[in-house]
CSV table of C-alpha atoms and ligand atoms in Angstrom, one decimal:
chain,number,residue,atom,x,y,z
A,1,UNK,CA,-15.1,4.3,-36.4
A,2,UNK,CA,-13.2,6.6,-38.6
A,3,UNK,CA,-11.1,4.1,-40.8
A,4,UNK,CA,-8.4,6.6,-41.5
A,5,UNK,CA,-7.5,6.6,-37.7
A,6,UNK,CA,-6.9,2.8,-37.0
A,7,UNK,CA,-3.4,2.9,-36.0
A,8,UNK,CA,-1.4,0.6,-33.6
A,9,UNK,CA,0.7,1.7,-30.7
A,10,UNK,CA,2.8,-0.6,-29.3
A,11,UNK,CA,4.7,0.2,-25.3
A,12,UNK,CA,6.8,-2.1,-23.9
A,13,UNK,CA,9.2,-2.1,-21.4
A,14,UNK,CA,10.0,-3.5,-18.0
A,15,UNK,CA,8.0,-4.1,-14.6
A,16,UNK,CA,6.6,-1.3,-13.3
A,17,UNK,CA,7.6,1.6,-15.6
A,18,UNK,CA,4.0,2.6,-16.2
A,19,UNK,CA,3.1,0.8,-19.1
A,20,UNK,CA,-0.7,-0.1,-18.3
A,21,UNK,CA,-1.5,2.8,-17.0
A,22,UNK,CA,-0.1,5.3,-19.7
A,23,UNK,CA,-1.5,2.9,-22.6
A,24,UNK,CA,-5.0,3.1,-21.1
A,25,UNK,CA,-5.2,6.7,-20.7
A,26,UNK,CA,-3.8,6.9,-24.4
A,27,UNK,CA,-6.0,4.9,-25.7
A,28,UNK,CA,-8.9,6.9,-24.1
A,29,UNK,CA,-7.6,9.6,-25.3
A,30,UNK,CA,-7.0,9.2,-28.8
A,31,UNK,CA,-10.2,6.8,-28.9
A,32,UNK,CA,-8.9,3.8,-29.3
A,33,UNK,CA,-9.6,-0.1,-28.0
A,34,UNK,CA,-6.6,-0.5,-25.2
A,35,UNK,CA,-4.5,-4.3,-24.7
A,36,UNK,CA,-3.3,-5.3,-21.5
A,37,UNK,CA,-1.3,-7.9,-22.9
A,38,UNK,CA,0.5,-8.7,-19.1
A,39,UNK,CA,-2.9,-9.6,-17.8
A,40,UNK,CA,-3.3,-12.2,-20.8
A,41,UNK,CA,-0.3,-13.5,-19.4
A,42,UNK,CA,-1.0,-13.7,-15.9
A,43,UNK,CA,-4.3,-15.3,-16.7
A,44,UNK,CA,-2.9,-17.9,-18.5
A,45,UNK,CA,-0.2,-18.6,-15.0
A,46,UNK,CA,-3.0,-18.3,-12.9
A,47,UNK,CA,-4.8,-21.2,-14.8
A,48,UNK,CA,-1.9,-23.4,-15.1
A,49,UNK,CA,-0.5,-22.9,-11.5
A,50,UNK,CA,-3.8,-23.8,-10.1
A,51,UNK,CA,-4.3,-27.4,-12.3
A,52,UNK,CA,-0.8,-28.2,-11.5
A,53,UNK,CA,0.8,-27.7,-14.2
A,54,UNK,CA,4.6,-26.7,-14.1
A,55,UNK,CA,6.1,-24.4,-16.8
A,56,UNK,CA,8.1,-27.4,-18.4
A,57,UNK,CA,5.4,-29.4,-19.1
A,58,UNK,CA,5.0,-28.5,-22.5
A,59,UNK,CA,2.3,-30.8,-23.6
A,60,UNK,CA,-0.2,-30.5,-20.6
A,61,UNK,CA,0.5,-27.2,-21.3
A,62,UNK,CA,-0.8,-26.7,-24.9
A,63,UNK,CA,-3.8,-29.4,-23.7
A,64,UNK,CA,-5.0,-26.6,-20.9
A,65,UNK,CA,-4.9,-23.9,-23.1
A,66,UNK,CA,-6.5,-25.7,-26.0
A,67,UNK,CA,-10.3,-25.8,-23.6
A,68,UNK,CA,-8.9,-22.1,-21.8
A,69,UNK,CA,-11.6,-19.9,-21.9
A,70,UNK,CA,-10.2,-16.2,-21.9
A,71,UNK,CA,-12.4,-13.1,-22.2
A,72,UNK,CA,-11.3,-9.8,-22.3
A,73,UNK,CA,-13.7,-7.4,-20.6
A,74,UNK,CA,-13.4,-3.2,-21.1
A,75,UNK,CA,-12.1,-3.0,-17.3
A,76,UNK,CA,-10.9,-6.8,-16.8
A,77,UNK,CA,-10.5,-10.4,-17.6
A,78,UNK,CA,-12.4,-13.5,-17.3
A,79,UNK,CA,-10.7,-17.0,-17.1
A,80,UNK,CA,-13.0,-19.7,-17.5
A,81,UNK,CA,-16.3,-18.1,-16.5
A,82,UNK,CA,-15.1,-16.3,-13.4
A,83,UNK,CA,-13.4,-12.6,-13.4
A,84,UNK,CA,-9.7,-12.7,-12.4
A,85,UNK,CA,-8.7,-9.0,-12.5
A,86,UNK,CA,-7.8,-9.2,-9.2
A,87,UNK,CA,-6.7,-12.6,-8.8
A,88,UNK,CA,-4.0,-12.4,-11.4
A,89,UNK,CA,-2.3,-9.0,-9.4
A,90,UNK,CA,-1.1,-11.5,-6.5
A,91,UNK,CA,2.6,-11.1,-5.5
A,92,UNK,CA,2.5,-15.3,-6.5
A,93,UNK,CA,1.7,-14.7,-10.0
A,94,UNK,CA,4.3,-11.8,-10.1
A,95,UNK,CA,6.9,-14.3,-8.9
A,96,UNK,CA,5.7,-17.3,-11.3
A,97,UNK,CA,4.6,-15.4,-14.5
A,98,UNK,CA,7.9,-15.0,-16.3
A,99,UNK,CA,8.5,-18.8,-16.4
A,100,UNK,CA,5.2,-19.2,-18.4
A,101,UNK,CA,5.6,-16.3,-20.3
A,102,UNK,CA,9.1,-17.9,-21.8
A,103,UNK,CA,7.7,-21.5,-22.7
A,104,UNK,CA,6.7,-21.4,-27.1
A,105,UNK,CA,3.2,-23.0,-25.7
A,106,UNK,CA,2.1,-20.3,-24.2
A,107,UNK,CA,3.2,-17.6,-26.2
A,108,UNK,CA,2.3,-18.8,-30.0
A,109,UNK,CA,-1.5,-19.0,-28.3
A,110,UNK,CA,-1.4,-15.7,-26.9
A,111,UNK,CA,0.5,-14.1,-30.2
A,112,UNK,CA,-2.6,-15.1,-31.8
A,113,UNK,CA,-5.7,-13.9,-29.6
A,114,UNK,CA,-3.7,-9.9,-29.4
A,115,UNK,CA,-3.3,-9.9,-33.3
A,116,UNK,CA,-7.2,-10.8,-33.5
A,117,UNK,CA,-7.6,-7.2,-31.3
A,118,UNK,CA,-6.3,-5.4,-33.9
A,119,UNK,CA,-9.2,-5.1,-36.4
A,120,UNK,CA,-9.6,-1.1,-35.4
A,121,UNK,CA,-6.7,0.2,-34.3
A,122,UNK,CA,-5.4,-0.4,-30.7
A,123,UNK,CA,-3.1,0.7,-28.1
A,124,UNK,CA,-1.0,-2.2,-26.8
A,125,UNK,CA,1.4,-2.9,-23.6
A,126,UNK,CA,3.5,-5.5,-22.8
A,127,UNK,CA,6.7,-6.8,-23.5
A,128,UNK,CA,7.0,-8.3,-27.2
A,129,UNK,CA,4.4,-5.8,-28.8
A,130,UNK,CA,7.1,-3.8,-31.4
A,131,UNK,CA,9.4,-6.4,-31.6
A,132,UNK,CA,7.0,-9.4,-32.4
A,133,UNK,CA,3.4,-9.3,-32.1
A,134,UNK,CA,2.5,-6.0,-34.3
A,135,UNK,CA,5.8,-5.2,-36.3
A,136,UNK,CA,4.0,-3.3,-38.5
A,137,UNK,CA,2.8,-0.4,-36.1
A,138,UNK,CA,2.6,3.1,-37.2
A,139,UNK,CA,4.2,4.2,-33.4
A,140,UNK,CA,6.5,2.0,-31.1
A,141,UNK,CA,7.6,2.9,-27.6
A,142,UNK,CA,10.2,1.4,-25.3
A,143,UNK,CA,9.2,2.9,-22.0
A,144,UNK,CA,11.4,2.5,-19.2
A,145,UNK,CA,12.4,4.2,-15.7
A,146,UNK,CA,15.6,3.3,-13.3
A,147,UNK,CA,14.7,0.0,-11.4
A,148,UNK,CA,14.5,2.1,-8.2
A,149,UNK,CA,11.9,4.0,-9.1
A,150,UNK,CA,9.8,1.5,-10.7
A,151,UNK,CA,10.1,-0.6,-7.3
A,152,UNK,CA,8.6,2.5,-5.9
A,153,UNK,CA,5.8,2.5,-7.9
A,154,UNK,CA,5.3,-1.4,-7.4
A,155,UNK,CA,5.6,-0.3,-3.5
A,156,UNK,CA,3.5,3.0,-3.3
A,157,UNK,CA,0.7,0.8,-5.1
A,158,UNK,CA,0.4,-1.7,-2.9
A,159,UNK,CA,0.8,-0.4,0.4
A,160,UNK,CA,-2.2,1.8,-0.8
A,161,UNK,CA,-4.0,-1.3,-1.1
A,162,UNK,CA,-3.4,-1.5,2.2
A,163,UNK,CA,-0.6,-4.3,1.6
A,164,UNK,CA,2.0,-5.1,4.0
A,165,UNK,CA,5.2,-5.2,1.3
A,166,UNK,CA,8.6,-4.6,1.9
A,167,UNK,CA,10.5,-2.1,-1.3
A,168,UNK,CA,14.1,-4.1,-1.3
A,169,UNK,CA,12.2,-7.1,-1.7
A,170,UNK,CA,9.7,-5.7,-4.3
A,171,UNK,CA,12.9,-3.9,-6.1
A,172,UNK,CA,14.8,-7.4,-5.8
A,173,UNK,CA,11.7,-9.3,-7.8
A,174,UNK,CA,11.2,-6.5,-10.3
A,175,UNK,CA,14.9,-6.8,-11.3
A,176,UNK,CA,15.0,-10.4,-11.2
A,177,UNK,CA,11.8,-10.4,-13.8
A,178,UNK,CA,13.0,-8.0,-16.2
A,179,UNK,CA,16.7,-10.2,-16.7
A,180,UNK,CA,14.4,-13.3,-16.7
A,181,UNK,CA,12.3,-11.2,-19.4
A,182,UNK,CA,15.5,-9.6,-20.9
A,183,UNK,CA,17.0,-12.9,-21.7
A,184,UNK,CA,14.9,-15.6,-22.3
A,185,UNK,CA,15.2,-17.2,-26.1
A,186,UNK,CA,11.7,-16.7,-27.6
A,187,UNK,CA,10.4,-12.7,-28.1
A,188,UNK,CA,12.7,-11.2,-25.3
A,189,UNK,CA,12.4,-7.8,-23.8
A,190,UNK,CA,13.9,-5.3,-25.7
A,191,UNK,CA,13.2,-2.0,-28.1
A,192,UNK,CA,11.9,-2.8,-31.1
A,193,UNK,CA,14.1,-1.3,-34.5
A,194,UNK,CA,12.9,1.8,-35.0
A,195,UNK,CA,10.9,2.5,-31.7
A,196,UNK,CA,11.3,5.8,-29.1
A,197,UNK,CA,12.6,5.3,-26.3
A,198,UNK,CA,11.5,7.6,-23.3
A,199,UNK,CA,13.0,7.1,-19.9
A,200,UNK,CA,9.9,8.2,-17.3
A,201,UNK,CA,11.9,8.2,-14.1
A,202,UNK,CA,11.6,11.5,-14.2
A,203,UNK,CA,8.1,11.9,-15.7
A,204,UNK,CA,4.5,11.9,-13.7
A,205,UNK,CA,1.8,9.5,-15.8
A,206,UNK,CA,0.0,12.5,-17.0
A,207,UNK,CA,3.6,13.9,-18.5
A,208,UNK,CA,4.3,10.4,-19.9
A,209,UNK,CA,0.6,10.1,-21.8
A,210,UNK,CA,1.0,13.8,-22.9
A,211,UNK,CA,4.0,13.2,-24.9
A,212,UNK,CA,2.7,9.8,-26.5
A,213,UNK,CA,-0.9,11.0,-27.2
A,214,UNK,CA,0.2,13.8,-29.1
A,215,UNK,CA,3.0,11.5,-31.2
A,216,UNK,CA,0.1,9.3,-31.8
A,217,UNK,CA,-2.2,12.2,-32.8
A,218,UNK,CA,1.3,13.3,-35.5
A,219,UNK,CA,0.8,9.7,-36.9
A,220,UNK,CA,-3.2,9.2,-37.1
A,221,UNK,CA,-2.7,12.7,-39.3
A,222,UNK,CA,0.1,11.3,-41.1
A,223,UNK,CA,-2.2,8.3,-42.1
A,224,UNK,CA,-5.1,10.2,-43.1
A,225,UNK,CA,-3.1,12.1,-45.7
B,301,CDP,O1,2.7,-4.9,-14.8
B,301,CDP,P1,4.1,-5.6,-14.9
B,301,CDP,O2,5.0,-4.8,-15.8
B,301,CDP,O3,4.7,-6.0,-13.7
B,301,CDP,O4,3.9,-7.0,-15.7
B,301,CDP,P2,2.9,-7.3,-16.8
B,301,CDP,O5,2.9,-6.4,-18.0
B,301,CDP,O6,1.5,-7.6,-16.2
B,301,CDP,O7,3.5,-8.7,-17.4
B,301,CDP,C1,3.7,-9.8,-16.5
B,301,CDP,C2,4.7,-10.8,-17.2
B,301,CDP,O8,4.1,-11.3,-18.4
B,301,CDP,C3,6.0,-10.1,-17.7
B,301,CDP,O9,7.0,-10.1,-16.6
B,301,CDP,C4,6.4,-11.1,-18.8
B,301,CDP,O10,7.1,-12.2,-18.3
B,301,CDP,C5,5.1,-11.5,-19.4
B,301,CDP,N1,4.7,-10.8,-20.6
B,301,CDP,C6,5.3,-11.2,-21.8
B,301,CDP,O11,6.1,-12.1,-21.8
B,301,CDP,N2,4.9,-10.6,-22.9
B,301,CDP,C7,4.0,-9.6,-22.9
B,301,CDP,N3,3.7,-9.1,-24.1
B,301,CDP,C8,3.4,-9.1,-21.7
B,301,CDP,C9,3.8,-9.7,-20.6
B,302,CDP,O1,2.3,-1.6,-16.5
B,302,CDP,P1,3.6,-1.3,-15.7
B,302,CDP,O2,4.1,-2.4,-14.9
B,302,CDP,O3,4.7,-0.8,-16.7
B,302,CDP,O4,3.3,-0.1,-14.8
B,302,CDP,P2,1.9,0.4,-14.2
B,302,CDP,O5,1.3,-0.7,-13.5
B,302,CDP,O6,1.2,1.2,-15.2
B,302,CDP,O7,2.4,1.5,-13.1
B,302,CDP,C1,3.0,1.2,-11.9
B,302,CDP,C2,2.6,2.3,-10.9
B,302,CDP,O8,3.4,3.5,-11.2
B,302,CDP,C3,1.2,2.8,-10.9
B,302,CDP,O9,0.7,2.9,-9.6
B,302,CDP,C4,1.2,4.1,-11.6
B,302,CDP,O10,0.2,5.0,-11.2
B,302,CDP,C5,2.6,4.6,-11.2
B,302,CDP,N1,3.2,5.5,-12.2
B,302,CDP,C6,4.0,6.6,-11.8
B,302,CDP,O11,4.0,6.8,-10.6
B,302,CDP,N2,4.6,7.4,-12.7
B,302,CDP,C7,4.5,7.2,-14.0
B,302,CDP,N3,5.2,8.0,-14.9
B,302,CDP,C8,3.8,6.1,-14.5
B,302,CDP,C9,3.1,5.3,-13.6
């Protein structure tokens, strides 16, 4: 790949604001390797939630993750040898994700394995992205939307999966994540110095990858000079 154009973009924000899917189609656009740094995340809750281990178990914790075996795929994710993409969008791992995410364990091995994506460039989502995990990016985003319409996201998505959910419980949970998120002592939620900060709740996906594709495309020019 063209050296000159290995940049990283880093979005993060809160539950539902359309993170995931504006990164990807960036990425595709611009031609770059996209991180779904959530899914990591969930993967790593899935695992311990099924061998029983709770979120303050610090050293079991470190000892499951030590033999984990996480591959990331171009369109998913496969923990220990079986593929998980779906398993890890359950509304259980939305509810239990956040208490793994906060414990030092979890997050120092997962730090490590997104900074080792980095080699060409990338396009990274998640919470901690400008703020911790890649600092140095040429472009940081803090993308956001009012909690009610990020619940109506969550809800239009999964009742077109054809699952029975109800939006003031789905609005309840994605508010109750974020100021879990928001607050917890080790890489919490929030913009990183010197990121943009574009409020979507009035923005379609397409309007939302428009505007950051072409800042990216500003800075890949910038870098090349
Ligand atoms: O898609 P959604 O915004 O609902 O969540 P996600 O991006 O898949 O992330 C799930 C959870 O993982 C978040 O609520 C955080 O607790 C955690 N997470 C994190 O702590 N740091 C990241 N870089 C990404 C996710
Ligand atoms: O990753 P994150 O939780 O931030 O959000 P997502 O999973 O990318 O998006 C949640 C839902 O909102 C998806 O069904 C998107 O298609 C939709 N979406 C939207 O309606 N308007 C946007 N500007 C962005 C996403």
């Amino acid at each position: 790949a063209d050296k000159t154009k290995k940049i990283i973009v880093t979005i993060d924000g809160p539950a539902g604001a359309g993170k995931s899917t504006v990164a990807r189609a960036v990425a595709e656009r611009i031609g770059l390797p996209y991180l779904d740094t959530g899914a990591l995340y969930r993967a790593v809750a899935w695992k311990l939630n099924k061998e029983g281990i709770a979120p303050d178990e610090g050293e079991r914790i470190t000892k499951a993750l030590a033999s984990f075996n996480l591959e990331l795929r171009p369109g998913g994710l496969c923990a220990d040898g079986a593929d998980v993409t779906a398993a890890i969008r359950t509304p259980e791992i939305d509810r239990i994700v956040s208490a793994y995410a906060a414990r030092a364990e979890v997050r120092d091995a997962l730090t490590g394995l997104q900074r080792a994506q980095a080699a060409n460039g990338l396009v990274a989502d998640g919470r901690d992205m400008g703020t911790v995990v890649f600092p140095e990016a040429e472009l940081k985003i803090f993308l956001t939307a009012s909690a009610e319409e990020r619940a109506r996201r969550r809800y239009r998505e999964r009742r077109a999966r054809g699952e029975d959910v109800d939006y003031d419980e789905i609005l309840k949970q994605v508010v109750e994540r974020d100021s879990y998120d928001m607050t917890r002592e080790i890489a919490p939620l929030r913009p990183a110095p010197g990121c943009i900060i574009l409020d979507s709740s009035d923005m379609d996906a397409e309007a939302v990858t428009d505007a950051i594709a072409s800042l990216a495309v500003e800075f890949m020019g910038r870098k090349e000079r």
